Coordinates of C-alpha atoms in Angstrom, one line a residue:
M1394 CA 0.0 0.0 0.0
I1395 CA 1.3 3.5 -0.9
K1396 CA 1.6 6.1 1.8
L1397 CA -0.8 9.1 1.6
P1398 CA 1.1 12.2 0.6
S1399 CA 1.4 15.1 3.0
P1400 CA -0.1 18.5 2.2
E1401 CA 3.0 20.4 1.3
P1402 CA 4.1 18.4 -1.8
L1403 CA 0.5 18.6 -3.0
H1404 CA 0.5 22.4 -2.7
R1405 CA 3.9 22.6 -4.4
A1406 CA 2.3 20.8 -7.3
I1407 CA -0.7 23.1 -7.4
S1408 CA 1.6 26.1 -7.4
R1409 CA 3.0 24.8 -10.7
F1410 CA -0.3 24.5 -12.4
G1411 CA 0.1 27.8 -14.1
S1412 CA 3.2 26.6 -16.1
A1413 CA 1.4 23.5 -17.5
T1414 CA -0.3 23.1 -20.9
V1415 CA -2.9 20.4 -21.5
L1416 CA -4.1 19.3 -24.9
V1417 CA -7.8 18.2 -24.8
V1418 CA -9.4 16.2 -27.6
G1419 CA -13.0 14.8 -27.6
D1420 CA -16.7 15.5 -27.8
F1421 CA -17.6 19.1 -27.1
I1422 CA -21.2 19.5 -25.8
L1423 CA -23.3 22.6 -25.2
D1424 CA -25.1 22.4 -21.8
R1425 CA -28.3 24.4 -21.4
F1426 CA -29.9 24.9 -18.0
V1427 CA -33.5 26.2 -17.9
N1428 CA -34.9 27.1 -14.5
G1429 CA -38.5 27.8 -13.6
V1430 CA -41.5 26.9 -11.4
I1431 CA -44.3 24.4 -11.8
E1432 CA -47.7 25.8 -10.7
R1433 CA -50.2 23.9 -12.8
I1434 CA -50.9 20.9 -15.0
S1435 CA -51.4 21.5 -18.7
P1436 CA -55.0 21.4 -20.0
E1437 CA -53.7 19.7 -23.2
A1438 CA -52.2 16.7 -21.5
P1439 CA -51.5 15.4 -18.0
I1440 CA -48.1 17.0 -17.8
P1441 CA -46.8 19.8 -15.6
V1442 CA -46.3 23.3 -17.1
L1443 CA -42.8 24.8 -16.4
H1444 CA -42.8 28.6 -16.3
G1445 CA -39.3 29.6 -17.3
R1446 CA -37.5 32.0 -15.1
G1447 CA -34.2 32.1 -17.0
E1448 CA -31.5 30.0 -18.6
T1449 CA -27.8 29.6 -18.6
L1450 CA -25.3 28.0 -21.1
A1451 CA -22.2 26.1 -20.2
M1452 CA -19.6 24.0 -21.9
G1453 CA -20.1 20.3 -21.4
G1454 CA -18.1 17.2 -22.2
A1455 CA -14.6 18.0 -23.4
G1456 CA -15.6 21.6 -23.1
N1457 CA -16.1 21.3 -19.3
V1458 CA -12.6 19.7 -19.1
V1459 CA -11.2 22.8 -20.9
A1460 CA -13.2 25.1 -18.6
N1461 CA -11.8 23.5 -15.5
I1462 CA -8.2 23.7 -16.7
V1463 CA -8.6 27.4 -17.5
S1464 CA -10.2 28.0 -14.1
L1465 CA -7.2 26.3 -12.4
G1466 CA -4.9 28.7 -14.1
A1467 CA -3.3 26.5 -16.7
A1468 CA -3.0 26.7 -20.5
V1469 CA -5.2 24.5 -22.6
I1470 CA -5.4 23.6 -26.3
P1471 CA -8.7 22.2 -27.5
V1472 CA -8.8 20.0 -30.6
S1473 CA -12.1 18.6 -32.0
V1474 CA -14.7 18.9 -34.8
I1475 CA -18.0 20.5 -34.0
G1476 CA -21.0 21.7 -36.1
A1477 CA -21.3 25.0 -37.8
D1478 CA -24.6 25.5 -36.0
E1479 CA -26.0 27.6 -33.3
A1480 CA -24.7 25.3 -30.5
G1481 CA -21.3 25.3 -32.1
K1482 CA -21.3 29.0 -32.4
N1483 CA -22.1 29.3 -28.7
L1484 CA -19.3 27.0 -27.8
M1485 CA -16.8 29.0 -29.8
R1486 CA -18.0 32.2 -28.2
M1487 CA -17.6 30.8 -24.7
L1488 CA -14.1 29.5 -25.5
G1489 CA -13.3 33.0 -26.8
E1490 CA -14.5 34.5 -23.5
F1491 CA -12.0 32.2 -21.7
S1492 CA -9.3 33.5 -24.1
V1493 CA -8.7 29.9 -25.3
D1494 CA -7.0 29.4 -28.7
T1495 CA -9.7 27.8 -30.9
G1496 CA -7.5 27.2 -33.9
G1497 CA -7.7 23.4 -33.3
L1498 CA -11.5 23.4 -33.4
A1499 CA -12.9 22.7 -36.9
Q1500 CA -16.5 23.5 -37.6
D1501 CA -18.3 21.4 -40.2
A1502 CA -21.7 22.3 -41.8
D1503 CA -22.5 18.6 -42.1
R1504 CA -21.9 17.9 -38.4
M1505 CA -24.3 18.5 -35.5
T1506 CA -23.0 19.9 -32.2
S1507 CA -24.3 17.8 -29.3
S1508 CA -26.4 19.8 -26.8
K1509 CA -28.2 18.9 -23.6
S1510 CA -31.0 21.0 -22.2
R1511 CA -31.9 20.4 -18.6
F1512 CA -35.2 21.8 -17.2
S1513 CA -35.5 22.3 -13.5
A1514 CA -38.1 23.5 -11.0
L1515 CA -37.0 24.5 -7.5
N1516 CA -33.6 23.1 -8.2
Q1517 CA -35.1 19.7 -9.1
Q1518 CA -34.4 18.5 -12.6
V1519 CA -37.7 17.5 -14.3
L1520 CA -36.6 16.8 -17.9
R1521 CA -33.5 16.5 -20.0
F1522 CA -33.7 17.1 -23.8
D1523 CA -30.8 16.0 -25.9
E1524 CA -30.1 17.1 -29.5
E1525 CA -27.4 15.1 -31.2
E1526 CA -26.4 13.0 -34.1
I1527 CA -23.8 10.3 -33.2
K1528 CA -21.5 9.5 -36.1
P1529 CA -17.8 9.0 -36.7
L1530 CA -15.6 11.6 -38.3
G1531 CA -15.5 11.5 -42.1
D1532 CA -12.1 11.1 -43.8
A1533 CA -11.6 14.8 -44.3
E1534 CA -12.7 15.6 -40.8
R1535 CA -10.3 13.0 -39.4
A1536 CA -7.4 14.2 -41.3
T1537 CA -8.0 17.8 -40.1
L1538 CA -8.3 16.7 -36.5
V1539 CA -5.1 14.6 -36.6
G1540 CA -3.3 17.4 -38.3
H1541 CA -4.3 19.9 -35.6
F1542 CA -3.4 17.3 -32.9
R1543 CA 0.1 16.8 -34.2
E1544 CA 0.7 20.5 -34.4
A1545 CA -0.6 21.1 -30.9
L1546 CA 1.2 18.1 -29.3
A1547 CA 4.6 19.8 -29.5
R1548 CA 3.3 22.6 -27.2
A1549 CA 1.5 20.3 -24.7
D1550 CA 2.8 18.7 -21.5
I1551 CA 0.0 16.1 -21.3
V1552 CA -3.0 15.0 -23.3
I1553 CA -6.6 14.2 -22.3
L1554 CA -9.0 12.3 -24.5
S1555 CA -12.5 13.1 -23.3
D1556 CA -14.8 10.4 -24.9
Y1557 CA -18.5 11.0 -24.5
G1558 CA -19.3 8.6 -27.3
K1559 CA -20.6 11.3 -29.7
G1560 CA -18.3 10.3 -32.6
V1561 CA -15.1 12.3 -32.5
L1562 CA -13.0 9.5 -31.0
L1563 CA -14.8 6.6 -32.7
D1564 CA -13.5 4.2 -35.4
G1565 CA -9.9 4.1 -34.2
V1566 CA -9.3 7.8 -33.8
A1567 CA -8.6 7.4 -30.1
G1568 CA -6.0 4.7 -30.9
E1569 CA -4.4 6.7 -33.5
L1570 CA -4.0 9.7 -31.2
I1571 CA -2.6 7.5 -28.4
S1572 CA 0.0 6.0 -30.8
I1573 CA 1.1 9.6 -31.8
C1574 CA 1.4 10.4 -28.0
R1575 CA 3.5 7.3 -27.4
E1576 CA 5.8 8.2 -30.3
A1577 CA 6.2 11.7 -28.9
G1578 CA 6.7 10.5 -25.3
K1579 CA 3.7 12.5 -24.1
P1580 CA 1.4 11.0 -21.3
V1581 CA -2.2 10.6 -22.3
L1582 CA -5.2 10.1 -20.0
V1583 CA -8.6 8.9 -21.2
D1584 CA -12.0 9.5 -19.8
P1585 CA -13.6 6.4 -21.4
K1586 CA -17.0 5.5 -22.8
G1587 CA -18.5 2.1 -23.3
S1588 CA -17.1 -1.2 -22.3
D1589 CA -14.5 -1.9 -25.0
Y1590 CA -11.3 -0.4 -23.6
A1591 CA -9.2 -2.1 -26.3
R1592 CA -9.7 1.1 -28.4
Y1593 CA -7.7 3.0 -25.7
A1594 CA -4.8 0.5 -25.6
G1595 CA -1.5 2.0 -24.8
A1596 CA -2.8 5.0 -23.0
T1597 CA -1.0 6.1 -19.8
A1598 CA -4.2 5.8 -17.8
I1599 CA -8.0 5.6 -18.0
T1600 CA -10.4 7.2 -15.5
P1601 CA -13.6 5.2 -15.3
N1602 CA -16.1 5.4 -12.5
R1603 CA -16.9 2.3 -10.5
K1604 CA -19.9 1.3 -12.7
E1605 CA -17.9 1.8 -15.9
L1606 CA -15.0 -0.2 -14.5
G1607 CA -17.4 -3.1 -13.8
E1608 CA -18.9 -2.9 -17.3
A1609 CA -15.4 -3.1 -18.8
V1610 CA -14.6 -6.3 -17.1
G1611 CA -18.0 -7.8 -17.2
R1612 CA -18.8 -8.0 -13.5
A1613 CA -19.9 -5.8 -10.7
V1614 CA -17.1 -4.3 -8.6
F1615 CA -17.6 -2.7 -5.1
A1616 CA -14.9 -3.6 -2.5
D1617 CA -11.3 -2.5 -2.7
D1618 CA -9.9 -5.9 -3.7
E1619 CA -12.5 -6.1 -6.5
I1620 CA -11.5 -2.6 -7.8
E1621 CA -7.9 -3.6 -7.8
A1622 CA -8.5 -6.9 -9.6
A1623 CA -10.6 -5.3 -12.3
A1624 CA -8.1 -2.5 -12.8
R1625 CA -5.2 -4.9 -13.1
Q1626 CA -7.2 -7.0 -15.6
L1627 CA -7.5 -3.9 -17.8
I1628 CA -3.8 -2.9 -17.2
S1629 CA -2.7 -6.4 -18.3
A1630 CA -5.0 -6.5 -21.3
H1631 CA -4.5 -3.1 -22.7
G1632 CA -1.1 -1.9 -21.5
F1633 CA -2.2 1.0 -19.3
A1634 CA 0.4 2.2 -16.8
F1635 CA -2.4 2.6 -14.2
V1636 CA -6.1 3.0 -13.7
V1637 CA -7.8 5.8 -11.7
A1638 CA -11.3 4.6 -10.6
T1639 CA -13.7 7.2 -9.2
R1640 CA -16.0 5.6 -6.6
S1641 CA -18.6 8.2 -5.6
E1642 CA -18.9 8.4 -1.8
K1643 CA -16.0 6.0 -1.5
G1644 CA -13.5 8.4 -3.0
M1645 CA -11.0 7.2 -5.6
S1646 CA -8.7 4.3 -6.2
V1647 CA -5.3 4.7 -8.0
V1648 CA -4.2 1.2 -9.1
G1649 CA -1.0 0.1 -10.8
A1650 CA 0.2 -3.3 -11.7
D1651 CA 1.9 -3.8 -8.4
D1652 CA 0.4 -1.2 -6.0
A1653 CA -2.8 0.5 -5.1
R1654 CA -4.0 3.5 -3.1
H1655 CA -7.6 4.0 -2.0
I1656 CA -8.3 7.6 -1.2
A1657 CA -11.3 8.4 0.9
T1658 CA -13.5 11.3 0.0
Q1659 CA -14.5 14.1 2.3
A1660 CA -18.0 14.0 3.7
R1661 CA -20.1 16.6 2.0
E1662 CA -23.6 17.2 0.7
V1663 CA -24.0 16.2 -2.9
F1664 CA -26.1 18.5 -5.0
D1665 CA -25.1 17.5 -8.6
V1666 CA -22.6 15.0 -10.0
S1667 CA -22.8 16.6 -13.5
G1668 CA -19.3 17.1 -14.8
A1669 CA -17.5 15.8 -11.7
G1670 CA -15.6 13.4 -13.9
D1671 CA -14.4 16.2 -16.1
T1672 CA -13.1 18.1 -13.1
V1673 CA -11.3 15.0 -11.8
I1674 CA -9.4 14.2 -15.0
A1675 CA -8.6 17.9 -15.6
T1676 CA -7.1 18.2 -12.1
F1677 CA -5.3 14.8 -12.3
A1678 CA -3.7 15.7 -15.6
L1679 CA -2.6 19.1 -14.3
A1680 CA -1.1 17.5 -11.2
L1681 CA 0.9 15.0 -13.3
A1682 CA 2.1 17.8 -15.6
A1683 CA 3.2 19.8 -12.6
G1684 CA 5.4 16.9 -11.4
A1685 CA 3.2 15.1 -8.9
D1686 CA 3.3 11.3 -8.9
R1687 CA 0.0 9.4 -9.5
V1688 CA -0.9 9.1 -5.8
M1689 CA -0.3 12.8 -5.2
A1690 CA -2.3 13.5 -8.3
G1691 CA -5.1 11.3 -7.1
S1692 CA -5.3 13.1 -3.8
I1693 CA -5.5 16.4 -5.5
A1694 CA -8.1 15.2 -8.0
N1695 CA -10.2 13.5 -5.3
A1696 CA -10.4 16.8 -3.3
A1697 CA -11.4 18.6 -6.6
G1698 CA -14.2 16.1 -7.2
G1699 CA -15.5 16.6 -3.7
V1700 CA -15.8 20.3 -4.3
V1701 CA -17.7 20.3 -7.5
V1702 CA -20.4 17.7 -6.5
G1703 CA -21.4 20.3 -3.9
K1704 CA -22.2 22.7 -6.8
R1705 CA -25.2 22.7 -9.1
G1706 CA -24.9 22.2 -12.8
T1707 CA -21.8 21.7 -14.9
A1708 CA -19.4 23.2 -12.4
R1709 CA -15.7 24.2 -12.5
L1710 CA -13.2 24.6 -9.8
T1711 CA -10.9 27.4 -8.6
I1712 CA -7.4 27.1 -7.1
E1713 CA -8.6 28.7 -3.9
E1714 CA -11.4 26.0 -3.6
L1715 CA -9.0 23.2 -4.3
T1716 CA -6.5 24.5 -1.7
G1717 CA -9.1 24.7 1.0
A1718 CA -10.4 21.2 0.2
L1719 CA -6.9 19.7 0.4
F1720 CA -6.2 21.2 3.8
R1721 CA -9.6 20.1 5.1
S1722 CA -9.0 16.5 3.8
H1723 CA -5.6 16.4 5.6
G1724 CA -6.7 17.9 8.9
P1725 CA -4.3 20.1 10.9
V1726 CA -1.0 20.9 9.1
A1727 CA 1.9 19.6 11.1
H1728 CA 5.6 20.3 11.4
K1729 CA 7.5 20.6 8.1
D1730 CA 4.2 20.5 6.1
A1731 CA 3.5 24.0 7.5
I1732 CA 6.6 25.5 5.9
L1733 CA 5.2 27.2 2.8
D1734 CA 6.3 29.6 0.1
A1735 CA 4.5 32.9 -0.3
A1736 CA 2.2 31.7 -3.1
A1737 CA 1.1 28.6 -1.2
A1738 CA 0.6 30.6 2.0
A1739 CA -1.6 33.1 0.2
R1740 CA -3.8 30.3 -1.2
L1741 CA -4.0 28.8 2.3
V1742 CA -4.9 32.1 3.9
A1743 CA -7.6 32.6 1.3
A1744 CA -9.0 29.2 2.0
W1745 CA -9.0 29.8 5.8
K1746 CA -10.9 33.1 5.2
D1747 CA -13.4 31.4 3.0
E1748 CA -14.1 29.1 6.0
G1749 CA -14.8 32.1 8.2
L1750 CA -11.5 31.8 10.1
S1751 CA -9.5 34.9 11.3
V1752 CA -5.9 34.9 10.2
G1753 CA -3.1 36.5 12.2
F1754 CA 0.5 37.3 11.2
T1755 CA 3.7 38.0 13.1
N1756 CA 7.4 38.0 12.1
G1757 CA 10.9 37.9 13.2
C1758 CA 14.4 36.2 13.1
F1759 CA 13.7 33.7 15.9
D1760 CA 17.4 32.7 15.8
I1761 CA 17.7 30.9 19.1
L1762 CA 14.2 30.1 20.3
H1763 CA 13.6 31.1 23.9
A1764 CA 10.8 31.6 26.4
G1765 CA 10.1 35.1 25.1
H1766 CA 9.5 33.9 21.6
V1767 CA 7.2 31.1 22.8
S1768 CA 5.2 33.6 24.9
L1769 CA 4.9 36.0 22.0
L1770 CA 3.7 33.3 19.6
H1771 CA 1.2 31.9 22.2
A1772 CA -0.2 35.4 22.7
A1773 CA -0.4 36.0 18.9
R1774 CA -2.2 32.7 18.4
S1775 CA -4.7 33.6 21.1
Q1776 CA -5.8 36.6 19.0
C1777 CA -6.8 34.6 15.9
D1778 CA -7.9 31.2 14.5
R1779 CA -4.8 30.7 12.4
L1780 CA -1.3 32.2 12.8
V1781 CA 1.2 32.7 9.9
L1782 CA 4.8 33.4 10.9
G1783 CA 7.0 35.4 8.6
L1784 CA 10.7 34.3 9.1
N1785 CA 13.7 36.3 8.0
S1786 CA 16.0 34.4 5.7
D1787 CA 19.6 33.9 6.6
A1788 CA 20.7 36.7 4.2
S1789 CA 18.1 39.0 5.8
V1790 CA 19.3 38.2 9.3
R1791 CA 22.9 38.9 8.4
R1792 CA 21.9 42.3 7.0
L1793 CA 20.0 43.1 10.2
K1794 CA 22.1 41.5 12.9
G1795 CA 25.6 41.3 11.5
P1796 CA 27.9 38.7 9.8
G1797 CA 27.9 36.4 12.8
R1798 CA 24.2 35.7 12.6
P1799 CA 22.1 33.7 12.4
V1800 CA 23.4 31.0 14.7
N1801 CA 20.8 28.6 13.2
D1802 CA 20.1 28.5 9.5
Q1803 CA 16.7 29.3 8.1
H1804 CA 15.8 25.6 7.5
D1805 CA 16.4 24.7 11.1
R1806 CA 14.7 27.8 12.4
A1807 CA 11.6 27.1 10.3
C1808 CA 11.4 23.5 11.3
V1809 CA 11.5 24.4 15.0
L1810 CA 8.9 27.1 14.7
A1811 CA 6.6 24.9 12.5
A1812 CA 6.6 22.3 15.3
L1813 CA 5.0 24.7 17.8
A1814 CA 1.3 24.3 18.4
S1815 CA 0.7 28.1 18.2
V1816 CA 2.1 28.3 14.6
D1817 CA 0.0 27.2 11.6
A1818 CA 2.3 28.2 8.8
V1819 CA 5.8 29.5 8.4
V1820 CA 6.9 31.6 5.4
I1821 CA 10.6 32.6 4.8
F1822 CA 11.1 36.0 3.3
E1823 CA 14.3 37.5 1.8
E1824 CA 13.6 41.2 2.2
D1825 CA 14.6 43.2 5.3
T1826 CA 10.9 43.7 6.2
P1827 CA 7.9 41.5 5.7
L1828 CA 5.9 44.3 4.0
S1829 CA 5.5 42.4 0.6
L1830 CA 4.5 39.3 2.4
I1831 CA 1.9 41.1 4.5
E1832 CA 0.5 42.7 1.3
A1833 CA 0.2 39.3 -0.3
L1834 CA -1.4 37.6 2.7
S1835 CA -3.6 40.5 3.9
P1836 CA -4.0 39.1 7.4
D1837 CA -6.9 40.1 9.6
I1838 CA -4.6 40.7 12.6
L1839 CA -1.0 41.9 12.8
V1840 CA 0.9 41.0 16.0
K1841 CA 4.1 42.5 17.3
G1842 CA 5.8 42.9 20.7
A1843 CA 4.9 45.9 22.9
D1844 CA 8.4 47.3 22.4
Y1845 CA 7.0 48.7 19.2
T1846 CA 4.3 51.4 18.8
V1847 CA 1.6 50.9 16.1
D1848 CA 3.1 53.5 13.8
Q1849 CA 6.5 51.6 13.9
V1850 CA 5.0 48.2 12.9
V1851 CA 5.7 47.4 9.3
G1852 CA 2.5 46.7 7.4
A1853 CA 0.2 48.2 10.1
D1854 CA -1.3 50.7 7.6
V1855 CA -1.9 47.9 5.0
V1856 CA -3.8 45.7 7.6
Q1857 CA -5.8 48.6 9.0
K1858 CA -6.8 49.9 5.6
A1859 CA -8.2 46.5 4.8
G1860 CA -10.3 46.5 8.0
G1861 CA -7.9 44.5 10.1
R1862 CA -6.3 45.4 13.4
V1863 CA -2.8 45.6 15.0
V1864 CA -2.2 44.0 18.4
L1865 CA 0.9 44.7 20.6
V1866 CA 1.6 42.0 23.1
D1867 CA 3.8 42.2 26.2
L1868 CA 7.3 40.6 26.1
V1869 CA 9.0 38.5 28.7
A1870 CA 11.6 40.7 30.4
G1871 CA 15.2 39.8 30.0
K1872 CA 14.7 37.3 27.2
S1873 CA 16.5 37.8 23.8
T1874 CA 18.7 35.9 21.4
T1875 CA 21.3 38.6 21.6
G1876 CA 21.4 38.3 25.4
T1877 CA 21.7 34.5 25.1
I1878 CA 24.6 34.7 22.7
G1879 CA 26.3 37.3 25.0
R1880 CA 26.1 35.0 28.0
L1881 CA 27.4 32.0 25.9
R1882 CA 30.4 34.1 24.8
A1883 CA 31.0 35.2 28.4
G1884 CA 31.0 31.6 29.6
N1885 CA 28.0 32.2 31.8

């Protein structure tokens, strides 16, 4: 069994999402949501009359994968063939609003863009109306798609094939694209459709849900050992490196030929599972592209799926929501996992604030930890729900204290501070003052020792202008690192 990854590597991977580029190929679908109320039965037939109160449009299928990748801050290249119809025009418009390059999307007058209209009353879906024509690509369409794919692959870090069974990946197209990826050494993930996974042979991984996994092996699968056996059967038969099986309330299983990890989901109210699989594969692909291993990627994707099932409609995910979900799933952050860079700390602070928690900040060199430091940090933590500590880097300490300092390097100082119960996160900063860090984190409360006055506290004006407050706490008399060093040198 593989050990569950700690939060810090997961957040390092998330911080690299912005440098990743994902190539998405598959069936683009227009999702239409019509909301209204039902107040009477039709006199024409024994059916309810829905009084429309508004409608919204969203990208579904491969389009929802694209939307999630954009929402998570990464670059995406969509490649497909859609119709030159009203639904296709709406998809192109929405992609343009996301600033996505649509050069790889061909529009064909002889092709129909799939669309799904969902009618709801009081948030309860009462009818779904699908408009589609399922047919494979013609020779010219296929040549165009493969040409666009080859050109885009050179710019991509990873590929997603989003198969909704509408025709784009039928008749060997999926297999041809997978072969091209293998030749180029690019990983390819497949969100599969149907029970014949031979057409995805050679893919890096497939991401079926539990029901789809069972259909692919011809038997129902429920328990962990059944999931593992089914996944390994597919790995052996079709050459996948691993299988990612989503299991609804059971979470997710990441299964390789020789190992497996079953990742429990967070308990949350489920409103709508529409598009949750799209979010999972988008997040999983981004995590792999950002350098995460498959278990880390599974943990990140599992947290992502847990967020979007709590939303209505075809939902997408933000970095802030993902960060908050990951920290909730791992519980309290401990020791070295609490040592963050500024970007990760900013996401964590935003997530804490979204949960209604107050965030405090204090800073210092903390060279040789003593009772005065511990008292200050305890007092600071008593003022807030979460405390972030800004720690001067070694270079910063030398500039402030002289060439003989620090006694302990920044790594050791950070590890000791992160182990304190009063400290929730430690961020090392290189500047002489923490002003930039305070501006980035925007804490609710800024804490310093009472040897300062408010007008002397760096960042006080920033916090106060944002509606926060500055707190000065009493220090323990006679306790200082400089004094400790002096006594050591004097032999006392």
